[in-house]
PDB file of C-alpha atoms in Angstrom:
ATOM      1  CA  MET A   1     120.899 -97.986 -70.783  1.00 47.00           C
ATOM      2  CA  VAL A   2     118.507 -97.809 -73.658  1.00 48.00           C
ATOM      3  CA  LEU A   3     121.211 -99.190 -75.906  1.00 46.00           C
ATOM      4  CA  LYS A   4     121.835-102.108 -73.565  1.00 45.00           C
ATOM      5  CA  ARG A   5     118.175-102.899 -73.436  1.00 45.00           C
ATOM      6  CA  HIS A   6     117.942-102.620 -77.190  1.00 47.00           C
ATOM      7  CA  GLY A   7     120.936-104.926 -77.477  1.00 46.00           C
ATOM      8  CA  ARG A   8     119.304-107.489 -75.195  1.00 47.00           C
ATOM      9  CA  ARG A   9     116.118-107.374 -77.154  1.00 44.00           C
ATOM     10  CA  SER A  10     118.072-107.791 -80.353  1.00 40.00           C
ATOM     11  CA  ARG A  11     119.919-110.790 -78.951  1.00 39.00           C
ATOM     12  CA  THR A  12     116.678-112.221 -77.592  1.00 34.00           C
ATOM     13  CA  SER A  13     114.882-111.586 -80.870  1.00 31.00           C
ATOM     14  CA  PHE A  14     117.791-113.092 -82.771  1.00 29.00           C
ATOM     15  CA  ALA A  15     117.775-116.167 -80.530  1.00 32.00           C
ATOM     16  CA  ALA A  16     114.025-116.583 -80.974  1.00 30.00           C
ATOM     17  CA  LEU A  17     114.348-116.175 -84.730  1.00 27.00           C
ATOM     18  CA  ALA A  18     117.184-118.721 -84.862  1.00 30.00           C
ATOM     19  CA  ALA A  19     115.171-121.225 -82.803  1.00 29.00           C
ATOM     20  CA  ALA A  20     112.079-120.760 -84.973  1.00 28.00           C
ATOM     21  CA  SER A  21     114.182-121.149 -88.124  1.00 28.00           C
ATOM     22  CA  ALA A  22     115.705-124.353 -86.793  1.00 28.00           C
ATOM     23  CA  LEU A  23     112.252-125.766 -86.050  1.00 27.00           C
ATOM     24  CA  VAL A  24     110.992-124.885 -89.511  1.00 28.00           C
ATOM     25  CA  LEU A  25     114.070-125.887 -91.492  1.00 27.00           C
ATOM     26  CA  ALA A  26     115.041-129.066 -89.633  1.00 28.00           C
ATOM     27  CA  PRO A  27     112.388-131.278 -91.270  1.00 28.00           C
ATOM     28  CA  VAL A  28     113.131-129.788 -94.684  1.00 27.00           C
ATOM     29  CA  LEU A  29     116.872-130.264 -94.354  1.00 27.00           C
ATOM     30  CA  ALA A  30     116.453-133.800 -93.019  1.00 29.00           C
ATOM     31  CA  GLY A  31     115.136-134.840 -96.428  1.00 32.00           C
ATOM     32  CA  CYS A  32     118.238-133.529 -98.193  1.00 33.00           C
ATOM     33  CA  GLY A  33     120.802-135.987 -96.857  1.00 35.00           C
ATOM     34  CA  ASP A  34     122.679-138.575 -98.907  1.00 36.00           C
ATOM     35  CA  ASP A  35     121.177-141.460 -96.970  1.00 39.00           C
ATOM     36  CA  ASP A  36     117.745-141.166 -98.623  1.00 38.00           C
ATOM     37  CA  VAL A  37     116.292-144.388 -99.932  1.00 37.00           C
ATOM     38  CA  ALA A  38     116.535-144.766-103.700  1.00 40.00           C
ATOM     39  CA  GLY A  39     113.234-144.016-105.329  1.00 39.00           C
ATOM     40  CA  ASP A  40     112.103-141.766-102.493  1.00 37.00           C
ATOM     41  CA  PRO A  41     110.023-139.069-104.195  1.00 38.00           C
ATOM     42  CA  ILE A  42     111.509-136.368-101.980  1.00 37.00           C
ATOM     43  CA  ALA A  43     115.044-137.456-102.871  1.00 35.00           C
ATOM     44  CA  THR A  44     114.458-137.931-106.581  1.00 35.00           C
ATOM     45  CA  GLY A  45     111.984-135.119-107.140  1.00 40.00           C
ATOM     46  CA  THR A  46     110.255-137.237-109.790  1.00 41.00           C
ATOM     47  CA  ARG A  47     106.783-137.339-108.259  1.00 43.00           C
ATOM     48  CA  SER A  48     104.825-135.758-105.472  1.00 44.00           C
ATOM     49  CA  VAL A  49     104.937-137.209-101.983  1.00 44.00           C
ATOM     50  CA  ALA A  50     101.209-137.820-101.729  1.00 53.00           C
ATOM     51  CA  SER A  51     100.015-138.367-105.280  1.00 78.00           C
ATOM     52  CA  ASP A  52      96.283-138.731-105.696  1.00 85.00           C
ATOM     53  CA  ARG A  53      96.420-139.853-109.302  1.00 89.00           C
ATOM     54  CA  PRO A  54      98.202-142.319-111.565  1.00 95.00           C
ATOM     55  CA  SER A  55     101.418-141.351-113.332  1.00 93.00           C
ATOM     56  CA  ASP A  56      99.511-140.901-116.632  1.00 96.00           C
ATOM     57  CA  PRO A  57      96.028-139.673-115.685  1.00 96.00           C
ATOM     58  CA  VAL A  58      95.000-139.002-119.304  1.00 97.00           C
ATOM     59  CA  ALA A  59      95.685-142.607-120.339  1.00 97.00           C
ATOM     60  CA  ALA A  60      94.072-143.935-117.157  1.00 98.00           C
ATOM     61  CA  LYS A  61      90.915-141.888-117.752  1.00 98.00           C
ATOM     62  CA  ALA A  62      90.725-143.154-121.338  1.00 98.00           C
ATOM     63  CA  GLU A  63      91.092-146.760-120.158  1.00 98.00           C
ATOM     64  CA  ILE A  64      88.462-146.321-117.444  1.00 98.00           C
ATOM     65  CA  THR A  65      86.017-144.870-119.984  1.00 98.00           C
ATOM     66  CA  LYS A  66      86.720-147.649-122.511  1.00 98.00           C
ATOM     67  CA  ASN A  67      86.441-150.423-119.922  1.00 98.00           C
ATOM     68  CA  TRP A  68      83.245-149.080-118.345  1.00 96.00           C
ATOM     69  CA  THR A  69      81.661-148.740-121.789  1.00 96.00           C
ATOM     70  CA  ALA A  70      82.631-152.335-122.649  1.00 96.00           C
ATOM     71  CA  PHE A  71      81.543-153.675-119.251  1.00 94.00           C
ATOM     72  CA  PHE A  72      78.063-152.222-119.658  1.00 92.00           C
ATOM     73  CA  ALA A  73      77.656-152.987-123.380  1.00 92.00           C
ATOM     74  CA  PRO A  74      74.927-155.608-123.880  1.00 88.00           C
ATOM     75  CA  ASN A  75      76.978-157.421-126.542  1.00 88.00           C
ATOM     76  CA  THR A  76      80.063-157.868-124.328  1.00 91.00           C
ATOM     77  CA  PRO A  77      80.437-161.592-123.475  1.00 89.00           C
ATOM     78  CA  ALA A  78      80.234-162.553-119.801  1.00 87.00           C
ATOM     79  CA  ALA A  79      83.860-163.766-119.781  1.00 90.00           C
ATOM     80  CA  GLU A  80      85.040-160.357-121.034  1.00 93.00           C
ATOM     81  CA  ARG A  81      82.864-158.533-118.483  1.00 93.00           C
ATOM     82  CA  ALA A  82      84.430-160.614-115.722  1.00 94.00           C
ATOM     83  CA  LYS A  83      87.878-159.402-116.847  1.00 96.00           C
ATOM     84  CA  LEU A  84      86.666-155.795-116.528  1.00 97.00           C
ATOM     85  CA  LEU A  85      85.247-156.304-113.020  1.00 95.00           C
ATOM     86  CA  GLU A  86      87.271-156.119-109.818  1.00 96.00           C
ATOM     87  CA  ASN A  87      87.663-159.688-108.554  1.00 94.00           C
ATOM     88  CA  GLY A  88      85.692-160.756-111.616  1.00 93.00           C
ATOM     89  CA  GLU A  89      86.596-164.427-111.280  1.00 89.00           C
ATOM     90  CA  GLN A  90      85.116-164.578-107.780  1.00 89.00           C
ATOM     91  CA  LEU A  91      82.147-162.377-108.710  1.00 88.00           C
ATOM     92  CA  GLY A  92      81.262-164.293-111.886  1.00 83.00           C
ATOM     93  CA  PRO A  93      78.069-165.681-110.316  1.00 79.00           C
ATOM     94  CA  ALA A  94      77.089-162.190-109.142  1.00 76.00           C
ATOM     95  CA  LEU A  95      77.653-160.815-112.617  1.00 80.00           C
ATOM     96  CA  GLU A  96      75.634-163.611-114.214  1.00 78.00           C
ATOM     97  CA  ALA A  97      72.767-163.116-111.749  1.00 73.00           C
ATOM     98  CA  LEU A  98      72.677-159.407-112.495  1.00 72.00           C
ATOM     99  CA  MET A  99      72.667-160.005-116.248  1.00 73.00           C
ATOM    100  CA  THR A 100      69.509-162.134-115.936  1.00 74.00           C
ATOM    101  CA  ASN A 101      67.672-158.964-114.898  1.00 71.00           C
ATOM    102  CA  ALA A 102      65.955-157.634-118.041  1.00 71.00           C
ATOM    103  CA  ALA A 103      66.795-153.977-117.388  1.00 69.00           C
ATOM    104  CA  ALA A 104      70.395-154.762-116.418  1.00 71.00           C
ATOM    105  CA  SER A 105      70.934-156.812-119.562  1.00 74.00           C
ATOM    106  CA  GLN A 106      69.915-153.781-121.673  1.00 81.00           C
ATOM    107  CA  ALA A 107      71.932-151.255-119.668  1.00 85.00           C
ATOM    108  CA  THR A 108      74.779-149.207-121.060  1.00 93.00           C
ATOM    109  CA  ALA A 109      76.934-146.592-119.395  1.00 94.00           C
ATOM    110  CA  LYS A 110      78.216-143.259-120.596  1.00 97.00           C
ATOM    111  CA  VAL A 111      81.118-142.043-118.460  1.00 98.00           C
ATOM    112  CA  THR A 112      80.839-138.303-117.835  1.00 98.00           C
ATOM    113  CA  GLY A 113      83.589-137.802-115.280  1.00 98.00           C
ATOM    114  CA  VAL A 114      86.595-139.446-113.638  1.00 98.00           C
ATOM    115  CA  GLU A 115      88.236-138.146-110.471  1.00 97.00           C
ATOM    116  CA  PHE A 116      91.278-139.958-109.117  1.00 97.00           C
ATOM    117  CA  THR A 117      91.403-140.484-105.363  1.00 97.00           C
ATOM    118  CA  SER A 118      94.709-142.379-105.430  1.00 97.00           C
ATOM    119  CA  PRO A 119      97.010-143.860-108.072  1.00 97.00           C
ATOM    120  CA  ASN A 120      94.847-147.019-107.986  1.00 97.00           C
ATOM    121  CA  ASP A 121      91.330-145.683-107.351  1.00 98.00           C
ATOM    122  CA  ALA A 122      88.932-143.325-109.084  1.00 98.00           C
ATOM    123  CA  ASN A 123      85.425-142.028-108.600  1.00 98.00           C
ATOM    124  CA  VAL A 124      83.435-142.371-111.799  1.00 98.00           C
ATOM    125  CA  THR A 125      80.363-140.355-112.713  1.00 98.00           C
ATOM    126  CA  TYR A 126      78.249-141.884-115.450  1.00 97.00           C
ATOM    127  CA  ASP A 127      74.804-141.953-116.960  1.00 96.00           C
ATOM    128  CA  LEU A 128      73.165-145.364-116.832  1.00 90.00           C
ATOM    129  CA  LEU A 129      71.018-145.895-119.894  1.00 92.00           C
ATOM    130  CA  VAL A 130      68.489-148.654-120.445  1.00 87.00           C
ATOM    131  CA  ALA A 131      67.547-149.333-124.053  1.00 85.00           C
ATOM    132  CA  GLY A 132      69.160-145.989-124.990  1.00 88.00           C
ATOM    133  CA  THR A 133      67.147-143.899-122.513  1.00 92.00           C
ATOM    134  CA  THR A 134      68.833-142.352-119.491  1.00 94.00           C
ATOM    135  CA  ALA A 135      67.542-144.273-116.498  1.00 89.00           C
ATOM    136  CA  VAL A 136      69.979-142.972-113.881  1.00 89.00           C
ATOM    137  CA  PRO A 137      71.731-139.684-114.671  1.00 96.00           C
ATOM    138  CA  ASN A 138      74.911-138.725-112.836  1.00 96.00           C
ATOM    139  CA  ALA A 139      75.287-142.117-111.191  1.00 94.00           C
ATOM    140  CA  LYS A 140      78.346-142.553-108.977  1.00 96.00           C
ATOM    141  CA  GLY A 141      80.643-145.543-109.015  1.00 96.00           C
ATOM    142  CA  THR A 142      84.275-146.401-108.529  1.00 98.00           C
ATOM    143  CA  SER A 143      87.031-147.886-110.611  1.00 98.00           C
ATOM    144  CA  VAL A 144      90.094-149.703-109.314  1.00 98.00           C
ATOM    145  CA  LEU A 145      93.422-150.575-110.869  1.00 98.00           C
ATOM    146  CA  GLN A 146      93.796-154.335-110.521  1.00 97.00           C
ATOM    147  CA  ASP A 147      96.313-156.473-112.407  1.00 95.00           C
ATOM    148  CA  ASP A 148      97.356-153.396-114.451  1.00 96.00           C
ATOM    149  CA  THR A 149      93.790-152.917-115.708  1.00 97.00           C
ATOM    150  CA  TRP A 150      91.277-150.254-114.660  1.00 98.00           C
ATOM    151  CA  LYS A 151      88.157-152.180-113.673  1.00 98.00           C
ATOM    152  CA  VAL A 152      84.615-151.492-112.529  1.00 97.00           C
ATOM    153  CA  SER A 153      84.721-151.964-108.766  1.00 96.00           C
ATOM    154  CA  ALA A 154      82.891-154.780-107.026  1.00 93.00           C
ATOM    155  CA  LYS A 155      81.300-152.087-104.850  1.00 93.00           C
ATOM    156  CA  THR A 156      79.753-150.508-107.959  1.00 92.00           C
ATOM    157  CA  LEU A 157      78.420-153.834-109.230  1.00 88.00           C
ATOM    158  CA  CYS A 158      76.868-154.644-105.858  1.00 86.00           C
ATOM    159  CA  GLY A 159      75.314-151.172-105.653  1.00 86.00           C
ATOM    160  CA  LEU A 160      73.708-151.657-109.060  1.00 80.00           C
ATOM    161  CA  ALA A 161      72.483-155.104-108.048  1.00 78.00           C
ATOM    162  CA  GLN A 162      70.856-153.574-104.988  1.00 80.00           C
ATOM    163  CA  LEU A 163      69.321-150.818-107.135  1.00 74.00           C
ATOM    164  CA  SER A 164      67.878-153.389-109.558  1.00 71.00           C
ATOM    165  CA  GLY A 165      66.422-155.446-106.722  1.00 74.00           C
ATOM    166  CA  ALA A 166      68.353-158.533-107.804  1.00 70.00           C
ATOM    167  CA  SER A 167      69.642-160.885-105.140  1.00 72.00           C
ATOM    168  CA  VAL A 168      73.264-161.267-106.135  1.00 71.00           C
ATOM    169  CA  PRO A 169      75.614-163.812-104.534  1.00 74.00           C
ATOM    170  CA  GLY A 170      78.789-162.225-103.200  1.00 77.00           C
ATOM    171  CA  CYS A 171      77.319-158.761-102.675  1.00 77.00           C
TER     172      CYS A 171
END
């Protein structure tokens, strides 16, 4: 009788284990079929399913740093700044209005950190300097990948406009 009971428990335990295994393995095995879409990261194994950074984060960080430095350099022409700003063509008037502010026209930025939040977006930490003196340490902004170029986000520009007290069209 004890053996029978033990046998039933074993069969019951085995059945429970098999059911639990099926529940756990079914989603995993579903991704292993031949009918996966080409380029599916699970099928190809070439990239993670939910990547939070670009394919070459080192190059992207270097470009973000270079572009932010150029965007905030006082000697960068307005047309070049517009190319380094998200939706720069539409925000040209906003950029021009901000550059008429004396402090803004002397501002430079030193990027101190870049953290990717997606393949096309990054949080940027930077020091905002005016005439070489740190005016805003550890400022926070964002960069976006637009037209294959990492640009200062419109959100960042509008935040700086608000900080400077300038009334900027489009913000």
